[in-house]
PDB file of C-alpha atoms in Angstrom:
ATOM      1  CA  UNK A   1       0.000   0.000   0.000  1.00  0.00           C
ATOM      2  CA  UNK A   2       1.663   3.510  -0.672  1.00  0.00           C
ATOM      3  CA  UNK A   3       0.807   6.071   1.533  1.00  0.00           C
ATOM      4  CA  UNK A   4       0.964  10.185   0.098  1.00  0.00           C
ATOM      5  CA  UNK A   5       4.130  11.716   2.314  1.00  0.00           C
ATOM      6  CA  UNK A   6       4.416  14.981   1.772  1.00  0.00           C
ATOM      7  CA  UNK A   7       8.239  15.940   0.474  1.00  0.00           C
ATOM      8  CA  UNK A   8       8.998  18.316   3.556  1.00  0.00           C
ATOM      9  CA  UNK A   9       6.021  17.002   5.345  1.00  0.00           C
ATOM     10  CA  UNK A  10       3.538  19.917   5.992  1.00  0.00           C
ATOM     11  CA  UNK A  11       3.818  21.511   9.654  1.00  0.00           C
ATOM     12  CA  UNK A  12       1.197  22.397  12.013  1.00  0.00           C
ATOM     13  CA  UNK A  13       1.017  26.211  12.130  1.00  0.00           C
ATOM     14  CA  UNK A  14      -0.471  25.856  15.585  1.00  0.00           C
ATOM     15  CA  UNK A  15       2.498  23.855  16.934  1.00  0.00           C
ATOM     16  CA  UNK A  16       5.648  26.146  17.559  1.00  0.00           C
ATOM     17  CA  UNK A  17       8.480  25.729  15.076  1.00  0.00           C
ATOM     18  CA  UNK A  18      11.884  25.148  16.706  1.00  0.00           C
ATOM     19  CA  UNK A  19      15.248  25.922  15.142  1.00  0.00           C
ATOM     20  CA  UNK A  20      18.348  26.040  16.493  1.00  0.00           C
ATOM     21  CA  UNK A  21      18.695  29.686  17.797  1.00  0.00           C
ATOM     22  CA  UNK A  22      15.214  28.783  19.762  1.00  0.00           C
ATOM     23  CA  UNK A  23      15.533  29.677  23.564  1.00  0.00           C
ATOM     24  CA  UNK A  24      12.206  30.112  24.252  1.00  0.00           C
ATOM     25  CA  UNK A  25      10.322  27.127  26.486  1.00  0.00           C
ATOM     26  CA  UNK A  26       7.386  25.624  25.519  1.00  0.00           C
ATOM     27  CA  UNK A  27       4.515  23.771  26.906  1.00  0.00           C
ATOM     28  CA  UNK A  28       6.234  20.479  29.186  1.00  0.00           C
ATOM     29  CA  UNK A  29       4.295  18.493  26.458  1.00  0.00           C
ATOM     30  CA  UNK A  30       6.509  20.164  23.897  1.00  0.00           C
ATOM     31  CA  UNK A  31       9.672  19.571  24.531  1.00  0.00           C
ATOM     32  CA  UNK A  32      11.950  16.375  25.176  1.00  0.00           C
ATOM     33  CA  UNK A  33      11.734  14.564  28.837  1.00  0.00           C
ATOM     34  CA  UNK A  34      15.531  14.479  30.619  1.00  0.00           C
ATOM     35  CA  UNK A  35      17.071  12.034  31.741  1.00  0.00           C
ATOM     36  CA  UNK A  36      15.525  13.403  35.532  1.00  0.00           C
ATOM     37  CA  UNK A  37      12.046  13.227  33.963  1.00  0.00           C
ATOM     38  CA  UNK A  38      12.392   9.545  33.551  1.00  0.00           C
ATOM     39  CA  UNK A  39      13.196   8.743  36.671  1.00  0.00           C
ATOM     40  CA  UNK A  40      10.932  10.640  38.435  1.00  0.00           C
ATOM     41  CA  UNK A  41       8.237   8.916  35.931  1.00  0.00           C
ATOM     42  CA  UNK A  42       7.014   5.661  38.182  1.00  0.00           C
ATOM     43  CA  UNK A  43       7.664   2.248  36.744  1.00  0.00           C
ATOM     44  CA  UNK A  44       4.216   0.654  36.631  1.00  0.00           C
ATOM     45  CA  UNK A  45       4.821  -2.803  35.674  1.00  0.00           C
ATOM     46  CA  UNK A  46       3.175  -4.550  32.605  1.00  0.00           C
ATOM     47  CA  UNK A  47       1.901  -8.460  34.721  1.00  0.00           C
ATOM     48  CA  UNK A  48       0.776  -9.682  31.441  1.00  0.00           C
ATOM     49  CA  UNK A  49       4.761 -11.579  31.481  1.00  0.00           C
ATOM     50  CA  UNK A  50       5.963 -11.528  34.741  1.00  0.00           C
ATOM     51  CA  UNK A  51       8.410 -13.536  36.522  1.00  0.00           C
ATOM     52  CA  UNK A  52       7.923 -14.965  39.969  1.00  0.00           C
ATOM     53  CA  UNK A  53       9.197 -12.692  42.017  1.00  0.00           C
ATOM     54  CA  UNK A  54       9.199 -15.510  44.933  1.00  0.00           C
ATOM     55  CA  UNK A  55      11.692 -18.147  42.491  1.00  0.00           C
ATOM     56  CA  UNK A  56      15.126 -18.888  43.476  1.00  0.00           C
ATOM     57  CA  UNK A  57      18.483 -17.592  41.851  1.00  0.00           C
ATOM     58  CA  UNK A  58      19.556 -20.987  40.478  1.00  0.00           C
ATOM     59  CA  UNK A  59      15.824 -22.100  39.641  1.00  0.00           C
ATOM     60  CA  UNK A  60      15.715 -18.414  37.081  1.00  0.00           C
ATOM     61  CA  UNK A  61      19.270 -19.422  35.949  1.00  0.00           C
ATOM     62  CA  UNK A  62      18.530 -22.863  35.255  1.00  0.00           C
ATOM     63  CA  UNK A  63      14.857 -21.320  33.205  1.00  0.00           C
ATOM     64  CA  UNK A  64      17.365 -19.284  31.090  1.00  0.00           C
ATOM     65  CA  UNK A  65      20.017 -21.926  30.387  1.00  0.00           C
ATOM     66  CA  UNK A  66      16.948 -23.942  28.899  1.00  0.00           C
ATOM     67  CA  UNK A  67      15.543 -20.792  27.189  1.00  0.00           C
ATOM     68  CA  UNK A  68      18.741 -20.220  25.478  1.00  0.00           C
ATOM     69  CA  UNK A  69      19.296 -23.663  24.666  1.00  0.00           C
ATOM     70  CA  UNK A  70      16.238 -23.879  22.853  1.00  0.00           C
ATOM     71  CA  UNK A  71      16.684 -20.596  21.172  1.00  0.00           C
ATOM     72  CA  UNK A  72      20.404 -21.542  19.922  1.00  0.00           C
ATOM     73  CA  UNK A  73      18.735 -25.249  18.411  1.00  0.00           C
ATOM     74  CA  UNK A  74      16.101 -23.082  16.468  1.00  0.00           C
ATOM     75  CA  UNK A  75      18.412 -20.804  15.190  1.00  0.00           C
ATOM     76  CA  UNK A  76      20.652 -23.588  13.860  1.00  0.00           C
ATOM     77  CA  UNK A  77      18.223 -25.439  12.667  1.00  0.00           C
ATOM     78  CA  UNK A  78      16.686 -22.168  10.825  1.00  0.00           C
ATOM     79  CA  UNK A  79      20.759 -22.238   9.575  1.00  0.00           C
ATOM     80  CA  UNK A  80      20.476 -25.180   8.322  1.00  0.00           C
ATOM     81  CA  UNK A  81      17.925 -24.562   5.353  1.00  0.00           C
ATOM     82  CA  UNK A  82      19.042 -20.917   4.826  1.00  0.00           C
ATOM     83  CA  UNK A  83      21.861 -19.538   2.066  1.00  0.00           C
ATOM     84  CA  UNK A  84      23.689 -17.119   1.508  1.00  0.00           C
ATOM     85  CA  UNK A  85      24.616 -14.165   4.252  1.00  0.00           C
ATOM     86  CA  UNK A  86      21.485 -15.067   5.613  1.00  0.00           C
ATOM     87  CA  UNK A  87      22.715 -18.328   7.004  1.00  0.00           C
ATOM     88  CA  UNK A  88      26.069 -16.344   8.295  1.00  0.00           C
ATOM     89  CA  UNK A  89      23.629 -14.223  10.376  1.00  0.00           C
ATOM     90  CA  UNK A  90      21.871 -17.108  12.218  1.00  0.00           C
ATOM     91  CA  UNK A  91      25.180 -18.737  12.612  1.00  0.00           C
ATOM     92  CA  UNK A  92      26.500 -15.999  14.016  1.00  0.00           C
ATOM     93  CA  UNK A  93      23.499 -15.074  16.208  1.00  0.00           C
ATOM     94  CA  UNK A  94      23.093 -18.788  17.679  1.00  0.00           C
ATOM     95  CA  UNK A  95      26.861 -18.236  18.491  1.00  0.00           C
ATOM     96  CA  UNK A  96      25.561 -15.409  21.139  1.00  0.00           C
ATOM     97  CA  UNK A  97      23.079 -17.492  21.854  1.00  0.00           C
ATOM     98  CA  UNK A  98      25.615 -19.902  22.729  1.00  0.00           C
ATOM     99  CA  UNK A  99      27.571 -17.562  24.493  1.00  0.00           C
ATOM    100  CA  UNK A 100      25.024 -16.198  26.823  1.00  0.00           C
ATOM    101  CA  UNK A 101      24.088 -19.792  27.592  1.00  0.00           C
ATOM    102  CA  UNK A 102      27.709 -20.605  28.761  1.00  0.00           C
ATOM    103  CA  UNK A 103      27.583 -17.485  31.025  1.00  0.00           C
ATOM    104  CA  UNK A 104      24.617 -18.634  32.930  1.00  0.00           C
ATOM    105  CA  UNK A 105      25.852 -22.067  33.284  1.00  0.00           C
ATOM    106  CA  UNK A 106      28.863 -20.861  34.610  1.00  0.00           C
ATOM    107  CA  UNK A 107      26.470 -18.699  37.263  1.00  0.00           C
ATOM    108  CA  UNK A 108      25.358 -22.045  38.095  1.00  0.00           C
ATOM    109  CA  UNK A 109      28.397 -23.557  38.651  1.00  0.00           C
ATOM    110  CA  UNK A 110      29.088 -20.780  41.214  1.00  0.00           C
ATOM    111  CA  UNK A 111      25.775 -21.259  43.020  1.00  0.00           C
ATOM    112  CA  UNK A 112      25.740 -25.200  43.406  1.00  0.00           C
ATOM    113  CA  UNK A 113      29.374 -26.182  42.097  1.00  0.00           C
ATOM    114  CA  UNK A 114      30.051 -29.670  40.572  1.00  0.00           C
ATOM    115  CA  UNK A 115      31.209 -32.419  42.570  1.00  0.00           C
TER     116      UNK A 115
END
């Protein structure tokens, strides 16, 4: 579908135009929030995916060393029937995966070491 843009897009006359000699302030709404803005924003948590907030270290690391696991067979096997620098990109991508999944096992190690 091609959508009509506009080539410059046409401006608002009732919003205020900022260039670069612009001191003036405008409405909070108008201008960009600082870095003290966002933390004074609250965090209001989204509990459609949430994580047991109650679940051990080691049980969350063990979770992720699965997750990743899984996620680093998929991508290889998504390698597998793929060409080209598109199959370099997987390959490369379940080698993060891989990587990542190596960290956590060697947080595990640290909580309950082998014997």
């Amino acid at each position: 579908m091609f959508k009509v843009t506009p080539n410059p897009p046409d401006t608002d006359p009732a919003t205020p135009s900022e260039t670069i000699d612009s001191n003036t302030s405008h409405a909070p709404s108008d201008r960009i929030p600082s870095a003290a803005d966002i933390r004074a924003t609250p965090r209001k948590l989204c509990t459609m995916f949430i994580v047991n907030s109650e679940l051990d270290t080691e049980s969350l690391l063990a979770h992720a060393c699965e997750s990743l696991a899984s996620a680093n067979v998929m991508t290889l096997d998504l390698a597998d029937r793929t060409e080209g620098t598109s199959r370099n990109t997987l390959l490369g991508i379940a080698q993060v995966i891989m990587l990542g999944e190596l960290a956590v096992n060697r947080a595990l190690d640290r909580i309950d070491p082998p014997e």
